[in-house]
Structures are given as structure tokens and as C-alpha cells.
Amino acid sequence: MPQGQSDLVADRDGPVAVLTLNRPEVRNALNAALVGELLGRLREANEDASVRAVVLSAAPPAFCAGADLHELVEGEPHAARRRVELTVQLHTAIPALRKPVIAAVSGAALAGGCGLAMSCDVVIASERASFGYPEVRRGLVAAVVMASLQRSVGRRVAMDLLLSGRRIDAEEALRIGMVTELVSGGSELATALQRAHEFAQHPPSAVAMTKELFYRVSDLPYPVALRQAGGVSLLMRRSTEARSGAAEFFGEGKPHV
């Protein structure tokens, strides 16, 4: 059951940790307290061997409207620096987590909220979801979230979204690569949990190494990426899990591939 009704509700569904943004009165805007709590919960999930995947959801009506602008208007300079540091830490922590992180998006995911979704490994979106980076229209820069957007959609599309500040619907988000899967409204959380449980069935070391290598090679020149991948392949072929998996494969009478 949920552990208290705070700005972030932490729950468990078997091996899946479910983290729910819970500031619906401000469309789940991210303030320093919420980002700090989310970081703490993600780190706990990373250290807990019983957690095999994480689902990130949000209380209606929106996934996340982005940064809480009250902090920008009212905050002191040292608080602004701390807020930026927390955001950088969050966007570093999610790809570095040794467990898959799946976003279940319904409603609007805008600015930092869109960036939060893009930092996840898999994005399941409701057909009613929308996405966008409106920062430039407010005289701001979509700075920290820019890296995950480029990784998701490529340079040209990312530049258009950042400079226009336009909001796109779920179908366009799926077409350009921001979304992994589009589902009917109301089923995004159930679908995200289903995918999380599928991932949780796989050997955890293979899942962790797949995720770690995926992000590592995405930032490397192709020949260097191949050498890195070769080293991981050799390492995993020697692992107990890989040998057990191969033995199970042939024990089921499947053809060699």
C-alpha cells in the first residue's frame, strides 16, 4: 500500500516500485522537495535487490507541468543553484539506475515534466497525453532536459521543438520517437506495470548491463562503441546467468540460432 500521501507516493507491485508524483493542485510541478524525494526513492530502488523495475506515474490531471515557477520567482540565488544541481542529479540518476524505469504518461508532460518522461527508458503514453518544451516562450532555456530530448528524437526535430515551444499530441510524439507505446486513455499505468513485470522476469545482471551499455555506446564514436560492446559481450558470456540461460534454451529443444 502507499506509504503516506506525500508529494511523492511510493508503492510496490511485487518486484516493481511505483512512484507517483502527487501535487495535482499544481499539475505535479517539480519543486526542490519533490525532486529530492524522487531522487531518494530512485536510489533506494537501485539498492534494493527485490526491486527489479520502476514505474513513474502521476496523479491526474497532468503528468507534470515542469518546474515549479514559484521557486524561480520567489527563490534566493543559492536556492536556484541547489535546484539546478538536483535536476542534473535526477537526469543523471535515471539512466544510471540498474533497473528499467518506465514512465506512464497521461495528460500534459511539459518543460521539465517532458524532460522527466524523456529521461526514462520506456514511455507508455495515453492517447490523451501531450508533450512540449515551452520554456523559450517564457524567456527560459530548456537546458538540462535538452540532452534526453536529443537522444530521443535526434537533432533536427529536437531543435524545432525547443525553438518553437509548441505542444504536440500523443500520436506525433509516438511518430517522432518520444513515446514507446500509445494506449487508450486510462490504461497507461496498467500497461506500464505489465511491461515492468516482463522486464522483472529477466536475469537482473543482464538487464542492468543492457541498460548501462545502451547509454554508454550512445555517446561514443561507432568503432569505440563496438569495442565497448565486445568487452561487455565477452564478460556476459562468462557469467553464470548466461550459461544457465543457454542450458535452459537447449533444454527446451529450441533450434540453435
CSV table of C-alpha atoms in Angstrom, one decimal:
chain,number,residue,atom,x,y,z
A,1,MET,CA,0.0,0.0,0.0
A,2,PRO,CA,1.1,3.6,-0.5
A,3,GLN,CA,3.5,4.8,2.2
A,4,GLY,CA,1.7,8.1,3.2
A,5,GLN,CA,0.1,10.7,1.0
A,6,SER,CA,3.1,13.0,0.4
A,7,ASP,CA,4.1,14.9,-2.7
A,8,LEU,CA,5.6,11.6,-3.9
A,9,VAL,CA,3.6,8.4,-3.2
A,10,ALA,CA,5.8,5.2,-3.1
A,11,ASP,CA,4.1,1.9,-3.6
A,12,ARG,CA,5.1,-1.7,-4.6
A,13,ASP,CA,3.6,-4.1,-7.0
A,14,GLY,CA,5.6,-7.2,-6.4
A,15,PRO,CA,9.1,-6.6,-7.8
A,16,VAL,CA,8.0,-3.2,-9.3
A,17,ALA,CA,8.5,0.0,-7.4
A,18,VAL,CA,5.7,2.5,-8.3
A,19,LEU,CA,6.5,6.2,-7.7
A,20,THR,CA,3.6,8.6,-8.2
A,21,LEU,CA,4.0,12.4,-8.4
A,22,ASN,CA,1.3,13.7,-6.1
A,23,ARG,CA,1.0,17.5,-6.4
A,24,PRO,CA,-2.2,17.6,-8.5
A,25,GLU,CA,-3.1,21.1,-7.4
A,26,VAL,CA,-0.1,22.5,-9.3
A,27,ARG,CA,-0.2,19.8,-12.1
A,28,ASN,CA,2.6,17.9,-10.4
A,29,ALA,CA,5.1,20.8,-10.8
A,30,LEU,CA,8.6,19.9,-9.7
A,31,ASN,CA,9.9,21.8,-6.7
A,32,ALA,CA,13.1,21.1,-4.9
A,33,ALA,CA,11.4,19.0,-2.2
A,34,LEU,CA,9.7,16.7,-4.8
A,35,VAL,CA,12.9,16.3,-6.9
A,36,GLY,CA,14.9,15.5,-3.8
A,37,GLU,CA,12.3,12.9,-2.6
A,38,LEU,CA,12.2,11.3,-6.1
A,39,LEU,CA,16.0,11.1,-6.2
A,40,GLY,CA,16.0,9.4,-2.8
A,41,ARG,CA,13.3,6.9,-3.8
A,42,LEU,CA,15.2,6.0,-7.0
A,43,ARG,CA,18.4,5.5,-5.1
A,44,GLU,CA,16.6,3.2,-2.6
A,45,ALA,CA,15.2,1.2,-5.6
A,46,ASN,CA,18.6,0.9,-7.1
A,47,GLU,CA,20.0,-0.6,-3.8
A,48,ASP,CA,17.0,-2.9,-3.1
A,49,ALA,CA,17.6,-6.3,-4.8
A,50,SER,CA,13.9,-7.1,-4.5
A,51,VAL,CA,13.1,-4.2,-6.9
A,52,ARG,CA,13.5,-5.2,-10.5
A,53,ALA,CA,11.9,-2.3,-12.3
A,54,VAL,CA,10.4,1.2,-11.5
A,55,VAL,CA,7.2,2.8,-12.9
A,56,LEU,CA,6.9,6.6,-12.7
A,57,SER,CA,3.4,7.8,-12.7
A,58,ALA,CA,1.5,10.9,-11.7
A,59,ALA,CA,-1.8,12.0,-10.1
A,60,PRO,CA,-4.3,13.5,-12.6
A,61,PRO,CA,-4.9,15.8,-14.3
A,62,ALA,CA,-1.3,16.1,-15.7
A,63,PHE,CA,1.8,14.1,-15.7
A,64,CYS,CA,4.0,17.1,-14.9
A,65,ALA,CA,3.8,20.8,-15.8
A,66,GLY,CA,7.6,21.2,-15.4
A,67,ALA,CA,9.5,23.2,-12.8
A,68,ASP,CA,7.5,25.0,-10.1
A,69,LEU,CA,7.9,28.6,-11.2
A,70,HIS,CA,7.1,29.9,-7.7
A,71,GLU,CA,10.7,28.9,-6.8
A,72,LEU,CA,12.0,30.9,-9.8
A,73,VAL,CA,10.1,34.0,-8.8
A,74,GLU,CA,10.5,33.8,-5.0
A,75,GLY,CA,13.7,31.8,-4.5
A,76,GLU,CA,17.1,33.1,-3.4
A,77,PRO,CA,20.2,32.7,-5.7
A,78,HIS,CA,21.6,29.8,-3.6
A,79,ALA,CA,18.3,28.0,-3.7
A,80,ALA,CA,18.3,28.3,-7.6
A,81,ARG,CA,21.8,26.8,-7.7
A,82,ARG,CA,20.6,23.9,-5.4
A,83,ARG,CA,17.5,23.4,-7.6
A,84,VAL,CA,19.6,23.1,-10.8
A,85,GLU,CA,22.0,20.7,-9.1
A,86,LEU,CA,19.1,18.5,-8.0
A,87,THR,CA,17.7,18.5,-11.6
A,88,VAL,CA,21.1,17.4,-13.0
A,89,GLN,CA,21.4,14.7,-10.4
A,90,LEU,CA,17.9,13.4,-11.3
A,91,HIS,CA,18.6,13.3,-15.0
A,92,THR,CA,21.9,11.5,-14.3
A,93,ALA,CA,20.3,9.0,-11.9
A,94,ILE,CA,17.5,7.7,-14.1
A,95,PRO,CA,19.7,6.4,-16.9
A,96,ALA,CA,22.3,5.2,-14.4
A,97,LEU,CA,19.8,3.2,-12.5
A,98,ARG,CA,20.4,-0.6,-12.8
A,99,LYS,CA,16.7,-1.2,-13.2
A,100,PRO,CA,14.4,-0.2,-16.1
A,101,VAL,CA,12.4,3.0,-15.4
A,102,ILE,CA,9.1,3.2,-17.3
A,103,ALA,CA,7.0,6.4,-17.4
A,104,ALA,CA,3.2,6.2,-17.5
A,105,VAL,CA,2.1,9.5,-19.0
A,106,SER,CA,-1.4,10.8,-19.0
A,107,GLY,CA,-2.3,14.5,-19.6
A,108,ALA,CA,0.3,17.1,-20.2
A,109,ALA,CA,4.1,16.5,-19.9
A,110,LEU,CA,5.6,19.9,-20.4
A,111,ALA,CA,9.0,21.5,-19.9
A,112,GLY,CA,10.8,19.8,-17.1
A,113,GLY,CA,7.9,17.3,-17.0
A,114,CYS,CA,8.5,16.3,-20.6
A,115,GLY,CA,12.2,16.1,-19.8
A,116,LEU,CA,11.4,13.8,-16.9
A,117,ALA,CA,9.5,11.5,-19.1
A,118,MET,CA,12.2,11.5,-21.8
A,119,SER,CA,14.8,10.6,-19.2
A,120,CYS,CA,13.0,7.3,-18.6
A,121,ASP,CA,13.9,4.1,-20.5
A,122,VAL,CA,10.4,3.4,-21.8
A,123,VAL,CA,7.5,5.8,-22.2
A,124,ILE,CA,3.9,4.5,-22.2
A,125,ALA,CA,1.5,7.3,-23.0
A,126,SER,CA,-2.2,7.7,-23.0
A,127,GLU,CA,-3.8,8.8,-26.3
A,128,ARG,CA,-4.8,12.0,-24.4
A,129,ALA,CA,-1.2,12.9,-23.4
A,130,SER,CA,0.6,15.9,-24.8
A,131,PHE,CA,4.2,16.9,-24.8
A,132,GLY,CA,6.2,20.1,-25.2
A,133,TYR,CA,9.1,22.4,-24.2
A,134,PRO,CA,7.5,25.8,-23.8
A,135,GLU,CA,10.5,27.3,-21.9
A,136,VAL,CA,11.6,29.6,-24.8
A,137,ARG,CA,8.1,31.3,-24.7
A,138,ARG,CA,8.7,32.2,-21.1
A,139,GLY,CA,12.2,33.6,-21.7
A,140,LEU,CA,13.8,30.5,-20.4
A,141,VAL,CA,16.0,27.7,-21.9
A,142,ALA,CA,15.1,24.0,-21.8
A,143,ALA,CA,18.7,23.4,-20.7
A,144,VAL,CA,19.1,20.2,-18.6
A,145,VAL,CA,16.3,18.4,-20.4
A,146,MET,CA,17.9,19.1,-23.8
A,147,ALA,CA,20.2,16.1,-23.7
A,148,SER,CA,17.5,13.5,-23.2
A,149,LEU,CA,15.4,15.1,-25.9
A,150,GLN,CA,18.2,14.9,-28.5
A,151,ARG,CA,18.8,11.2,-27.6
A,152,SER,CA,15.1,10.5,-28.1
A,153,VAL,CA,14.3,12.3,-31.4
A,154,GLY,CA,17.5,13.5,-33.0
A,155,ARG,CA,18.9,17.0,-33.6
A,156,ARG,CA,16.6,18.4,-36.2
A,157,VAL,CA,13.3,17.5,-34.5
A,158,ALA,CA,14.7,18.5,-31.1
A,159,MET,CA,15.7,21.9,-32.3
A,160,ASP,CA,12.3,22.5,-33.8
A,161,LEU,CA,10.6,21.6,-30.5
A,162,LEU,CA,12.9,23.7,-28.4
A,163,LEU,CA,12.7,26.8,-30.6
A,164,SER,CA,9.0,26.7,-31.3
A,165,GLY,CA,7.9,25.8,-27.8
A,166,ARG,CA,4.9,24.1,-29.4
A,167,ARG,CA,2.9,21.3,-27.7
A,168,ILE,CA,2.4,18.1,-29.7
A,169,ASP,CA,-0.2,15.4,-29.2
A,170,ALA,CA,0.5,11.8,-28.3
A,171,GLU,CA,0.3,10.5,-31.9
A,172,GLU,CA,3.0,12.9,-33.1
A,173,ALA,CA,5.1,12.1,-30.0
A,174,LEU,CA,4.9,8.4,-30.9
A,175,ARG,CA,5.8,9.1,-34.6
A,176,ILE,CA,8.9,11.1,-33.7
A,177,GLY,CA,10.2,8.7,-31.1
A,178,MET,CA,9.3,10.4,-27.8
A,179,VAL,CA,6.9,7.7,-26.9
A,180,THR,CA,7.4,3.9,-26.9
A,181,GLU,CA,3.8,2.8,-26.9
A,182,LEU,CA,0.5,4.6,-27.2
A,183,VAL,CA,-2.5,3.2,-25.3
A,184,SER,CA,-6.2,4.1,-24.7
A,185,GLY,CA,-6.8,6.7,-22.0
A,186,GLY,CA,-6.8,5.2,-18.5
A,187,SER,CA,-4.7,2.1,-19.4
A,188,GLU,CA,-1.2,3.7,-19.4
A,189,LEU,CA,-0.4,2.7,-15.8
A,190,ALA,CA,-1.6,-0.9,-16.2
A,191,THR,CA,0.4,-1.2,-19.5
A,192,ALA,CA,3.5,0.3,-17.8
A,193,LEU,CA,3.2,-2.2,-14.9
A,194,GLN,CA,2.8,-5.1,-17.4
A,195,ARG,CA,5.9,-4.1,-19.2
A,196,ALA,CA,7.8,-3.6,-15.9
A,197,HIS,CA,6.8,-7.1,-14.8
A,198,GLU,CA,8.0,-8.5,-18.1
A,199,PHE,CA,11.4,-6.8,-17.6
A,200,ALA,CA,11.5,-8.1,-14.0
A,201,GLN,CA,11.4,-11.7,-15.2
A,202,HIS,CA,14.8,-11.4,-16.8
A,203,PRO,CA,18.1,-12.0,-15.0
A,204,PRO,CA,18.9,-8.7,-13.3
A,205,SER,CA,22.6,-8.6,-14.2
A,206,ALA,CA,21.7,-8.9,-17.9
A,207,VAL,CA,19.1,-6.2,-17.6
A,208,ALA,CA,21.4,-3.9,-15.8
A,209,MET,CA,24.3,-4.4,-18.2
A,210,THR,CA,22.0,-3.9,-21.2
A,211,LYS,CA,20.8,-0.6,-19.9
A,212,GLU,CA,24.3,0.5,-18.9
A,213,LEU,CA,25.8,-0.4,-22.2
A,214,PHE,CA,22.9,1.2,-24.2
A,215,TYR,CA,23.6,4.6,-22.7
A,216,ARG,CA,27.4,4.2,-22.8
A,217,VAL,CA,27.6,3.4,-26.5
A,218,SER,CA,25.1,6.1,-27.5
A,219,ASP,CA,27.7,8.8,-26.6
A,220,LEU,CA,30.7,7.1,-28.3
A,221,PRO,CA,32.0,7.0,-31.9
A,222,TYR,CA,30.9,3.9,-33.7
A,223,PRO,CA,34.3,2.0,-33.6
A,224,VAL,CA,34.8,2.8,-29.9
A,225,ALA,CA,31.2,1.7,-29.2
A,226,LEU,CA,31.8,-1.6,-30.9
A,227,ARG,CA,34.9,-2.3,-28.8
A,228,GLN,CA,33.0,-1.4,-25.6
A,229,ALA,CA,30.2,-3.7,-26.7
A,230,GLY,CA,32.6,-6.5,-27.5
A,231,GLY,CA,34.1,-6.3,-24.0
A,232,VAL,CA,30.6,-6.5,-22.4
A,233,SER,CA,29.6,-9.4,-24.6
A,234,LEU,CA,32.7,-11.4,-23.5
A,235,LEU,CA,32.0,-10.6,-19.9
A,236,MET,CA,28.4,-11.7,-20.1
A,237,ARG,CA,29.2,-14.9,-22.0
A,238,ARG,CA,31.3,-15.9,-19.0
A,239,SER,CA,28.6,-15.2,-16.4
A,240,THR,CA,26.7,-17.9,-14.6
A,241,GLU,CA,23.3,-16.4,-15.7
A,242,ALA,CA,24.3,-16.6,-19.4
A,243,ARG,CA,25.4,-20.2,-19.1
A,244,SER,CA,22.2,-21.1,-17.2
A,245,GLY,CA,20.1,-19.3,-19.8
A,246,ALA,CA,21.9,-21.1,-22.7
A,247,ALA,CA,21.4,-24.5,-21.0
A,248,GLU,CA,17.7,-23.8,-20.4
A,249,PHE,CA,17.4,-22.7,-24.1
A,250,PHE,CA,18.7,-26.0,-25.4
A,251,GLY,CA,16.9,-28.0,-22.7
A,252,GLU,CA,13.7,-26.8,-24.2
A,253,GLY,CA,14.6,-28.3,-27.6
A,254,LYS,CA,14.8,-25.0,-29.4
A,255,PRO,CA,17.0,-24.8,-32.6
A,256,HIS,CA,20.4,-23.2,-32.4
A,257,VAL,CA,20.3,-19.5,-33.6
